[in-house]
Short mmCIF file of C-alpha atoms and ligand atoms in Angstrom, two decimals:
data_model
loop_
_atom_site.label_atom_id
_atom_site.label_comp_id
_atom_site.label_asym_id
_atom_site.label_seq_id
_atom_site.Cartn_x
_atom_site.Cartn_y
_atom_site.Cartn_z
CA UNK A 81 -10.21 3.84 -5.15
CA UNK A 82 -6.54 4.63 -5.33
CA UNK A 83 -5.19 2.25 -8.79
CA UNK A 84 -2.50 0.51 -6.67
CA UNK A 85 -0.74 -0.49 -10.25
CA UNK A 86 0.64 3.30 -10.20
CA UNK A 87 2.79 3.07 -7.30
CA UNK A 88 2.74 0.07 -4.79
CA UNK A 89 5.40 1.78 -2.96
CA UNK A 90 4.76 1.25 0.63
CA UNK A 91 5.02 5.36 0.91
CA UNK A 92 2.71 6.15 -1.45
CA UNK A 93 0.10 4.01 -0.02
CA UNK A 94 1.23 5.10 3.03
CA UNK A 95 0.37 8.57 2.20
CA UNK A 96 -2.71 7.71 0.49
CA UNK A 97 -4.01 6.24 3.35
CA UNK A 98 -3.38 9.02 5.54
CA UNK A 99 -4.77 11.39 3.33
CA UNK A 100 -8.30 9.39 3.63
CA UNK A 101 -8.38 6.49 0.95
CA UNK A 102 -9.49 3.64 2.31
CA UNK A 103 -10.60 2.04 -1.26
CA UNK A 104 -8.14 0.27 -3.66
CA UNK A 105 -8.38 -0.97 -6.98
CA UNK A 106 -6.46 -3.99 -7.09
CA UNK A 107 -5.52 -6.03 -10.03
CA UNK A 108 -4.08 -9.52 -8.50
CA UNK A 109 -4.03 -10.83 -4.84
CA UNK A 110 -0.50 -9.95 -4.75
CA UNK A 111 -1.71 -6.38 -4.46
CA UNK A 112 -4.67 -7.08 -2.15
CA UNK A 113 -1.93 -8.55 0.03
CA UNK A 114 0.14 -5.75 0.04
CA UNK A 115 -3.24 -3.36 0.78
CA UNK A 116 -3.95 -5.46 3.41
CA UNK A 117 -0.76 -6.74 4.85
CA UNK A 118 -0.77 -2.62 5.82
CA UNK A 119 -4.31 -1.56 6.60
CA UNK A 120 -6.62 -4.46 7.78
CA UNK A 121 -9.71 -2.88 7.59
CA UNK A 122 -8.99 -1.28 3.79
CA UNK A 123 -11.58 -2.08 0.86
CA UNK A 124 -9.68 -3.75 -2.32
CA UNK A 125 -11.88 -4.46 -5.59
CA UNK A 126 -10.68 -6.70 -8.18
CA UNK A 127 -11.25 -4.74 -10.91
CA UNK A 128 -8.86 -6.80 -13.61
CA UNK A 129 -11.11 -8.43 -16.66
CA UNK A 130 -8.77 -11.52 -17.02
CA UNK A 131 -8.16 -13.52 -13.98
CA UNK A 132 -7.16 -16.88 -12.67
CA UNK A 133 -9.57 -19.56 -11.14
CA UNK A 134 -7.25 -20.15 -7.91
CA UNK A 135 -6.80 -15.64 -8.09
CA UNK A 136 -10.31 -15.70 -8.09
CA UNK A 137 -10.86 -18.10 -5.19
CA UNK A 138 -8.28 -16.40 -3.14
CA UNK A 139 -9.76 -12.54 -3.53
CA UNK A 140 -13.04 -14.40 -2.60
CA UNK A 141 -12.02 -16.79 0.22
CA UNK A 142 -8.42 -14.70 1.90
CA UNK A 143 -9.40 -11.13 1.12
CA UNK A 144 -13.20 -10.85 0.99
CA UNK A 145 -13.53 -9.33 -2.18
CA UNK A 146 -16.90 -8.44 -3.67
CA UNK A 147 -16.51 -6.73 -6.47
CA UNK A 148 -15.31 -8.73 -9.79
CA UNK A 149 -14.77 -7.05 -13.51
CA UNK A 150 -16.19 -9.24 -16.17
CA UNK A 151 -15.88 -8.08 -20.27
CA UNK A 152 -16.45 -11.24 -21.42
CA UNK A 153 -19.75 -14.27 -20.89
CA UNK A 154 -16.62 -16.78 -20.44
CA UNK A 155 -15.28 -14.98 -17.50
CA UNK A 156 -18.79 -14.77 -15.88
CA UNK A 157 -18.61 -18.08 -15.95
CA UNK A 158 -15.88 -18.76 -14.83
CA UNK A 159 -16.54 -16.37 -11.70
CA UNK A 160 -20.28 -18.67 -11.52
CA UNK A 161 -17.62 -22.03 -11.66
CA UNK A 162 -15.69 -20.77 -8.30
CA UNK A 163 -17.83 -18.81 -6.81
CA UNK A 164 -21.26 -19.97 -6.89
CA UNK A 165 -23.99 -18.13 -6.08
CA UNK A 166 -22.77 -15.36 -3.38
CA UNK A 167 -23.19 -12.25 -2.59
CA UNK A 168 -20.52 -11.05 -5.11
CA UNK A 169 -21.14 -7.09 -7.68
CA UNK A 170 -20.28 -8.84 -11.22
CA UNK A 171 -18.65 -4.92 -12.73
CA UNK A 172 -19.19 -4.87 -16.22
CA UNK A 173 -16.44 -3.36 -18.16
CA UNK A 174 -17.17 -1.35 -21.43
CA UNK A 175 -14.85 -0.91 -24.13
CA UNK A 176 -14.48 3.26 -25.10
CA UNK A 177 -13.52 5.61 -28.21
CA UNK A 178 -9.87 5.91 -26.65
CA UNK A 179 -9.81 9.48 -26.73
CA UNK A 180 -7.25 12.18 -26.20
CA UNK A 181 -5.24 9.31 -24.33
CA UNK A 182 -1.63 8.72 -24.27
CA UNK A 183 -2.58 4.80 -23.45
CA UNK A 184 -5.46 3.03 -24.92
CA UNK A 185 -6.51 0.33 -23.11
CA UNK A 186 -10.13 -0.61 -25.10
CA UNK A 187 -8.11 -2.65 -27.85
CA UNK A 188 -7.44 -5.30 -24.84
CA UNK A 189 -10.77 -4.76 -22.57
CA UNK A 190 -13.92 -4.14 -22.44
CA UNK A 191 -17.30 -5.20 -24.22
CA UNK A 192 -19.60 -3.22 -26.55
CA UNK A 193 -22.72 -1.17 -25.07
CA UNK A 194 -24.98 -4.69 -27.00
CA UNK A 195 -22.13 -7.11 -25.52
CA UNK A 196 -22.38 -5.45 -21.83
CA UNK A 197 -25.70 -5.48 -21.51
CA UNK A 198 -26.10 -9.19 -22.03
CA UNK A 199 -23.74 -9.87 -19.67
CA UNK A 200 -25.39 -7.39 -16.81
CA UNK A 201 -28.70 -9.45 -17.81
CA UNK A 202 -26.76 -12.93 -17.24
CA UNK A 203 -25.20 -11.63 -14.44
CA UNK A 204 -28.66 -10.76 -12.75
CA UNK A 205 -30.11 -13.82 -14.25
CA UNK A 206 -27.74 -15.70 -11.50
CA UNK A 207 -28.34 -13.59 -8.83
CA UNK A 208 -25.51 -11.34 -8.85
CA UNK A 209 -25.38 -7.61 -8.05
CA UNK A 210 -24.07 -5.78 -11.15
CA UNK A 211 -22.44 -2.63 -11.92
CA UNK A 212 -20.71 -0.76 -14.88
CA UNK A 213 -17.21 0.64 -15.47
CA UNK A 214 -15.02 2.05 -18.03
CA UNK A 215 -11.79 2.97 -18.33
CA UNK A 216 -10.78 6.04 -21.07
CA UNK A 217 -7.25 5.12 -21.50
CA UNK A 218 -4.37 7.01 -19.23
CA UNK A 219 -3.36 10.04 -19.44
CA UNK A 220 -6.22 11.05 -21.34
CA UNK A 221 -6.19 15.24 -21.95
CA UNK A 222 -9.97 14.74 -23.49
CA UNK A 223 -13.15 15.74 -20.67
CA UNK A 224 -15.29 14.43 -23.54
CA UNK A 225 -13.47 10.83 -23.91
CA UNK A 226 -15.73 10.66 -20.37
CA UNK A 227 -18.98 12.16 -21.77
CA UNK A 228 -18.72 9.82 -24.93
CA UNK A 229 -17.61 7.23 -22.46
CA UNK A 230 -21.36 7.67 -21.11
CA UNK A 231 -22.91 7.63 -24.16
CA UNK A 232 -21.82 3.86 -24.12
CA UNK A 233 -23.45 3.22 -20.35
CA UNK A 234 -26.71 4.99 -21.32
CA UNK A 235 -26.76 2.46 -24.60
CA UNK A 236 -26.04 -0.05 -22.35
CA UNK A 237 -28.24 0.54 -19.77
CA UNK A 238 -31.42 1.11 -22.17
CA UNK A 239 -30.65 -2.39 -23.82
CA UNK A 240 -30.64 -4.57 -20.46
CA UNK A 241 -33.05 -5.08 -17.78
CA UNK A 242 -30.84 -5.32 -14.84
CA UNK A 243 -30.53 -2.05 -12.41
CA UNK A 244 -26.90 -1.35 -11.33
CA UNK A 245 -25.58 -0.38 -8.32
CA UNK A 246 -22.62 1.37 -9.07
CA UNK A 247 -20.63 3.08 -11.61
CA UNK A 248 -17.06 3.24 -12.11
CA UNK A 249 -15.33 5.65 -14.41
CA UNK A 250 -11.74 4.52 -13.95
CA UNK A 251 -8.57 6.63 -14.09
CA UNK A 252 -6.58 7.90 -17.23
CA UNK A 253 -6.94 11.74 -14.90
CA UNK A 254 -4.43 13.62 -16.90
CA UNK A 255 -0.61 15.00 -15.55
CA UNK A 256 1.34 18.19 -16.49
CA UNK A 257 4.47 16.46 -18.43
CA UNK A 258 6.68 17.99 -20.33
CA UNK A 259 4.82 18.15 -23.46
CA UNK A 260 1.22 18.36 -22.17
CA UNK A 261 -0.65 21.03 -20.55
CA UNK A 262 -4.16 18.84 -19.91
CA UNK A 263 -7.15 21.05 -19.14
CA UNK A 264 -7.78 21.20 -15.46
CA UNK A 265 -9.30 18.38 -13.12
CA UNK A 266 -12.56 20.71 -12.89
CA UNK A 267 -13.39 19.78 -16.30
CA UNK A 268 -13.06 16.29 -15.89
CA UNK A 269 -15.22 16.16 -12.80
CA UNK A 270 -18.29 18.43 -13.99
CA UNK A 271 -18.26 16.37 -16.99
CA UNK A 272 -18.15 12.89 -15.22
CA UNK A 273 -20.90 14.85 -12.19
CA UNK A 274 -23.41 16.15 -14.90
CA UNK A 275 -23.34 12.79 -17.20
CA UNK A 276 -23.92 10.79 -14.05
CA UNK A 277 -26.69 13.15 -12.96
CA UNK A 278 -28.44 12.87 -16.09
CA UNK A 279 -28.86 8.91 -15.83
CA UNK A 280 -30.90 9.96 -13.04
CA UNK A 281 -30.07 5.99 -11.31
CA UNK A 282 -31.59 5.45 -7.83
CA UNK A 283 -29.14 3.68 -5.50
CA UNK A 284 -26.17 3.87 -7.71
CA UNK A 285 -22.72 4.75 -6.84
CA UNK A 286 -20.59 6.51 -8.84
CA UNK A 287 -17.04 5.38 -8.01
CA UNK A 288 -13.77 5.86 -9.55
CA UNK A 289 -9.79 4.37 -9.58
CA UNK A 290 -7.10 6.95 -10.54
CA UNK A 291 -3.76 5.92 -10.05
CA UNK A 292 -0.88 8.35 -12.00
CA UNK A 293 -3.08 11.53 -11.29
CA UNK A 294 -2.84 10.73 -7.85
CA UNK A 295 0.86 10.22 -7.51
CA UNK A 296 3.17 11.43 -10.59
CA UNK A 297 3.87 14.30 -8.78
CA UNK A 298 4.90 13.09 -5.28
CA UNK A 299 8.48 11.35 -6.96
CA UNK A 300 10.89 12.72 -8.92
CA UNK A 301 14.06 10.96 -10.18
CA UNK A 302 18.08 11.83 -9.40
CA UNK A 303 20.15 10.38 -11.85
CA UNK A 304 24.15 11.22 -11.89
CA UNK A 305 25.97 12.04 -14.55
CA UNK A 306 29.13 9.43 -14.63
CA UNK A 307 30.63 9.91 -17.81
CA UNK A 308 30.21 12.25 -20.36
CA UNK A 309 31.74 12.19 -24.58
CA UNK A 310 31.10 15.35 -26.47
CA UNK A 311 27.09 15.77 -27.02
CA UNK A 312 26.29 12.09 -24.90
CA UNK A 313 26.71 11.42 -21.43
CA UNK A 314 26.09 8.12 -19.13
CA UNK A 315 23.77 7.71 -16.43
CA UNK A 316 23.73 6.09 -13.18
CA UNK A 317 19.54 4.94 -14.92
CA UNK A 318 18.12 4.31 -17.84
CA UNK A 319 15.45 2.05 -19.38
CA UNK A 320 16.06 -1.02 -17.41
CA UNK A 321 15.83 1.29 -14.27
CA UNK A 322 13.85 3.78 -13.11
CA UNK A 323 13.29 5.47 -17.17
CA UNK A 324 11.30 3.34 -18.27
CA UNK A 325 8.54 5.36 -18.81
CA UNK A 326 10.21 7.47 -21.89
CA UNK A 327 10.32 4.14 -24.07
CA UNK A 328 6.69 4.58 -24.15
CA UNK A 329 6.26 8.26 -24.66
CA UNK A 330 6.51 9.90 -21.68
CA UNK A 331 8.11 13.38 -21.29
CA UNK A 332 9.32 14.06 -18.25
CA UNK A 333 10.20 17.68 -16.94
CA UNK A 334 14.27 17.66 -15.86
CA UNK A 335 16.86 19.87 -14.36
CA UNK A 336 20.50 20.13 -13.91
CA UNK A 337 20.97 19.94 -10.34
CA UNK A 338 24.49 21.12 -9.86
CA UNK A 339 25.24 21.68 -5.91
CA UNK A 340 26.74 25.33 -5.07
CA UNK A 341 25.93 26.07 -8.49
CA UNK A 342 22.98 28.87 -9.86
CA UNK A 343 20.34 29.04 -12.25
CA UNK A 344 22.35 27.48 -15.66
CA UNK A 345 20.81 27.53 -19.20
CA UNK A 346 18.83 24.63 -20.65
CA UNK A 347 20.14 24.84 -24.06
CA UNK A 348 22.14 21.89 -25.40
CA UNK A 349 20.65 18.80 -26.64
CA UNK A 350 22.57 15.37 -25.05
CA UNK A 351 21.96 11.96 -26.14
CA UNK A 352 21.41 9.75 -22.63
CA UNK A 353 22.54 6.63 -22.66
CA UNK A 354 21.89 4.52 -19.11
CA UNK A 355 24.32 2.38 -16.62
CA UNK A 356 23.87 -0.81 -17.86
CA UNK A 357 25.89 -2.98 -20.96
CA UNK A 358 23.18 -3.22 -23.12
CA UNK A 359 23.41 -1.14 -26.76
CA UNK A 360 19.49 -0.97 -26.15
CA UNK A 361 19.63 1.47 -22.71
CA UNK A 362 19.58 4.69 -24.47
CA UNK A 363 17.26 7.17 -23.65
CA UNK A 364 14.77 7.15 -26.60
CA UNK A 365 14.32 11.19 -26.36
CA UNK A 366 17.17 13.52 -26.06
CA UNK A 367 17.97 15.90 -23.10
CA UNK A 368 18.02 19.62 -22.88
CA UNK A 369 20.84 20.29 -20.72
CA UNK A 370 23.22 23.21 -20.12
CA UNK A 371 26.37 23.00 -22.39
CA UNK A 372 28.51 22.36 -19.86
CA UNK A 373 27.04 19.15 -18.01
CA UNK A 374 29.83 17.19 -16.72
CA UNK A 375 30.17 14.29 -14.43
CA UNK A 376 29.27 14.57 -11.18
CA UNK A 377 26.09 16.42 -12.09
CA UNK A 378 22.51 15.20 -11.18
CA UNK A 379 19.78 15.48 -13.48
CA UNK A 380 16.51 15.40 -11.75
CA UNK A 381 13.76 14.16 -13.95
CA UNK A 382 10.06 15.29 -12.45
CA UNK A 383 6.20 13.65 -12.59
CA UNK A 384 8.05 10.29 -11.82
CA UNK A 385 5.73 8.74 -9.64
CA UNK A 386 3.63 7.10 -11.53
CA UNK A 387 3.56 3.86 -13.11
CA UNK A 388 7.65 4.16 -12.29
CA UNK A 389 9.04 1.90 -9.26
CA UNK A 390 6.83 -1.62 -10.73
CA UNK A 391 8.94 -1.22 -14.03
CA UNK A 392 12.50 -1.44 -12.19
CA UNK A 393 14.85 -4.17 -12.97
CA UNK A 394 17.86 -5.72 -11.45
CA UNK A 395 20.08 -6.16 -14.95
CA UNK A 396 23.21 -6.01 -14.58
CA UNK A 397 22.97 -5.33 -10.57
CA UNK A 398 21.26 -1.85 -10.88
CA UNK A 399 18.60 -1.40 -9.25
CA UNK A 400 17.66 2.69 -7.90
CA UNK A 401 16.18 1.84 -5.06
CA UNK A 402 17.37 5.01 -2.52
CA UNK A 403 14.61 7.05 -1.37
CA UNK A 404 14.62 10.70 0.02
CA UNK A 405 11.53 12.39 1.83
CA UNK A 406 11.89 16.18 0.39
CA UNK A 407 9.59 19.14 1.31
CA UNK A 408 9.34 20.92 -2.01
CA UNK A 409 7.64 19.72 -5.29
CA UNK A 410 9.56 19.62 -8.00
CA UNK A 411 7.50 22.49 -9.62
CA UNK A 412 8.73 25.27 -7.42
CA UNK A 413 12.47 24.05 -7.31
CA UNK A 414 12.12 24.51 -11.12
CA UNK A 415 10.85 27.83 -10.74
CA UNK A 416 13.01 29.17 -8.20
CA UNK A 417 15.75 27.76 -9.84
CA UNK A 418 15.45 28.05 -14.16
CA UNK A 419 12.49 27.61 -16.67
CA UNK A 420 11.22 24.37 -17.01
CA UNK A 421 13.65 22.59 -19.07
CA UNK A 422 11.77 20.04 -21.69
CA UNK A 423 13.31 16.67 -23.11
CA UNK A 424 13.44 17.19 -26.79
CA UNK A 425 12.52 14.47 -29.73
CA UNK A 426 15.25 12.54 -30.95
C1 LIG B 129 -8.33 -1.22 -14.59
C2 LIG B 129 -7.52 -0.01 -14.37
N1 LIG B 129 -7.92 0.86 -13.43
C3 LIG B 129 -7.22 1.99 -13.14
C4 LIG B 129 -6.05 2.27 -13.81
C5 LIG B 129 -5.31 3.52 -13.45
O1 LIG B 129 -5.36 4.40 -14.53
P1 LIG B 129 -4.61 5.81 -14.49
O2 LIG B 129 -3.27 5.59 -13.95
O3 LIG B 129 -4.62 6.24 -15.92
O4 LIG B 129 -5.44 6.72 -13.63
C6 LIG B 129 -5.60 1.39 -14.83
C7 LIG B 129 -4.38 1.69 -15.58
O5 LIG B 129 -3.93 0.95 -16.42
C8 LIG B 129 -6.35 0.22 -15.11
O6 LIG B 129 -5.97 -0.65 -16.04
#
């Protein structure tokens, strides 16, 4: 499943599709109407914990859905009180360590191995498939957060009765920032293969639902340089817009893009402030920048694709919303051009 949260953007999906997925992990029907509003015949799961009765109806009744997350015996219920008893796979989601991850999200889902296997029992009891998932946390640099991930579904599993048919290990896949330099996918995936292999389930599928892994690197960010005062300079974005991500810890790669101009040193720290009149739009982590940015200059900020375009707002009246196609990844345009050039702490 492709974790539509990441980037809705009718592109990405776009691409996505192309490339083969036909599976999407949805998290309200607005998103299973955008999924299928494009591609008729795709698969969406509602694999959210928390969701409304009429949401729950409407995935059912408008979009088909069939699989349901559940962390909690009220929401079971509340899928029994809509639904009935259909043909519906009641996905069981465990809480984990929170390992190695940039984002934790086991503080606000998921149930224990002893909580999850009560529910898989009452799930069976009313005559529902069941299945297991997990989600590390995002951005998660740790292979093991997955094997002690499994260590939770094998507790799990040897304290219910009821057989699942599939397993889902999430996202949280890790991506190169600026200040991270994750272990490669490999390791993630023998980990995930071998600890699936040694449940040794019949008739289980393991599934999963990455969403920044799969697109931080298809977008990168062009911001102009409008004004600039000694060591700070003003954006045409900031943390209303399109930088967003930095007021939670994200480090994006940049680079001075100056037209006509060659490779410049990165070697002066800036403090970023963005377009709009609020004393709060200032770019929580300084830039490094050559010494002699001035206005008119771009700064291209790299790995923006995930979790990015959602988080946009229309204060003030800016909105970036202009979108290029471009041929080469950000990557080699850095190399071709200068080293890598890393946002600093404050
Ligand atoms: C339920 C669920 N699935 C998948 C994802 C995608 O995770 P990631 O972008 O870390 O791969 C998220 C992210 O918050 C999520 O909450």
């Amino acid at each position: 499943m492709f974790a539509v949260k990441s980037n809705p953007h009718p592109a990405a999906v776009q691409w996505l599709h192309d490339a083969g997925v036909r599976d999407f992990d949805t998290a309200s029907p607005g998103e299973m109407e955008l999924v299928r509003g494009r591609f008729p015949g795709a698969r969406c799961y509602y694999m959210h914990a928390v969701k409304g009765r009429s949401a729950i109806a409407r995935a059912r009744r408008e979009f088909g859905i069939r699989h349901f997350v559940v962390d909690h015996p009220a929401e079971l219920e509340k899928l029994g009180d809509v639904l009935g008893s259909t043909d519906i796979v009641v996905m069981v989601r465990l809480a984990t360590p929170g390992e190695g991850v940039k984002f934790d999200l086991s503080a606000k889902f998921g149930a224990s191995a002893e909580g999850a296997a009560v529910l898989l029992d009452a799930a069976a009891a009313r005559r529902y498939a069941t299945g297991l998932c997990f989600h590390v946390g995002s951005q998660c640099i740790a292979p093991q957060a997955f094997r002690h991930a499994f260590d939770e579904v094998r507790k799990t599993l040897t304290a219910c009765s009821a057989k699942i048919e599939c397993l889902d290990v999430g996202g949280g896949f890790p991506v190169h920032y600026a200040d991270t330099d994750p272990p490669p996918l490999e390791n993630f995936i023998d980990t995930i293969e071998s600890e699936f292999a040694s449940l040794g389930l019949e008739r289980c599928e393991l599934m999963c639902e990455p969403g920044r892994a799969l697109v931080a690197e298809g977008m990168s960010v062009l911001t102009r340089v409008e004004l600039r005062k000694d060591r700070r300079i003003y954006l045409n974005d900031g943390i209303y817009g399109s930088l967003h991500g930095m007021v939670i810890g994200v480090r994006f790669p940049l680079r001075l893009v100056r037209p006509g101009a060659g490779p410049l040193p990165h070697d002066t720290e800036f403090l970023a402030y963005g377009p709009t009149c609020d004393g709060l739009d200032e770019l929580p982590q300084r830039l490094l920048l050559p010494g002699d940015v001035r206005e008119g200059d771009w700064i291209e900020f790299g790995c923006m694709g995930a979790y990015t375009l959602s988080l946009r707002t229309t204060f003030n009246g800016f909105y970036p919303n202009d979108f290029v196609t471009i041929d080469t990844p950000f990557r080699d345009l850095v190399s071709q051009q200068a080293p890598l050039a890393a946002t600093s702490a404050k």
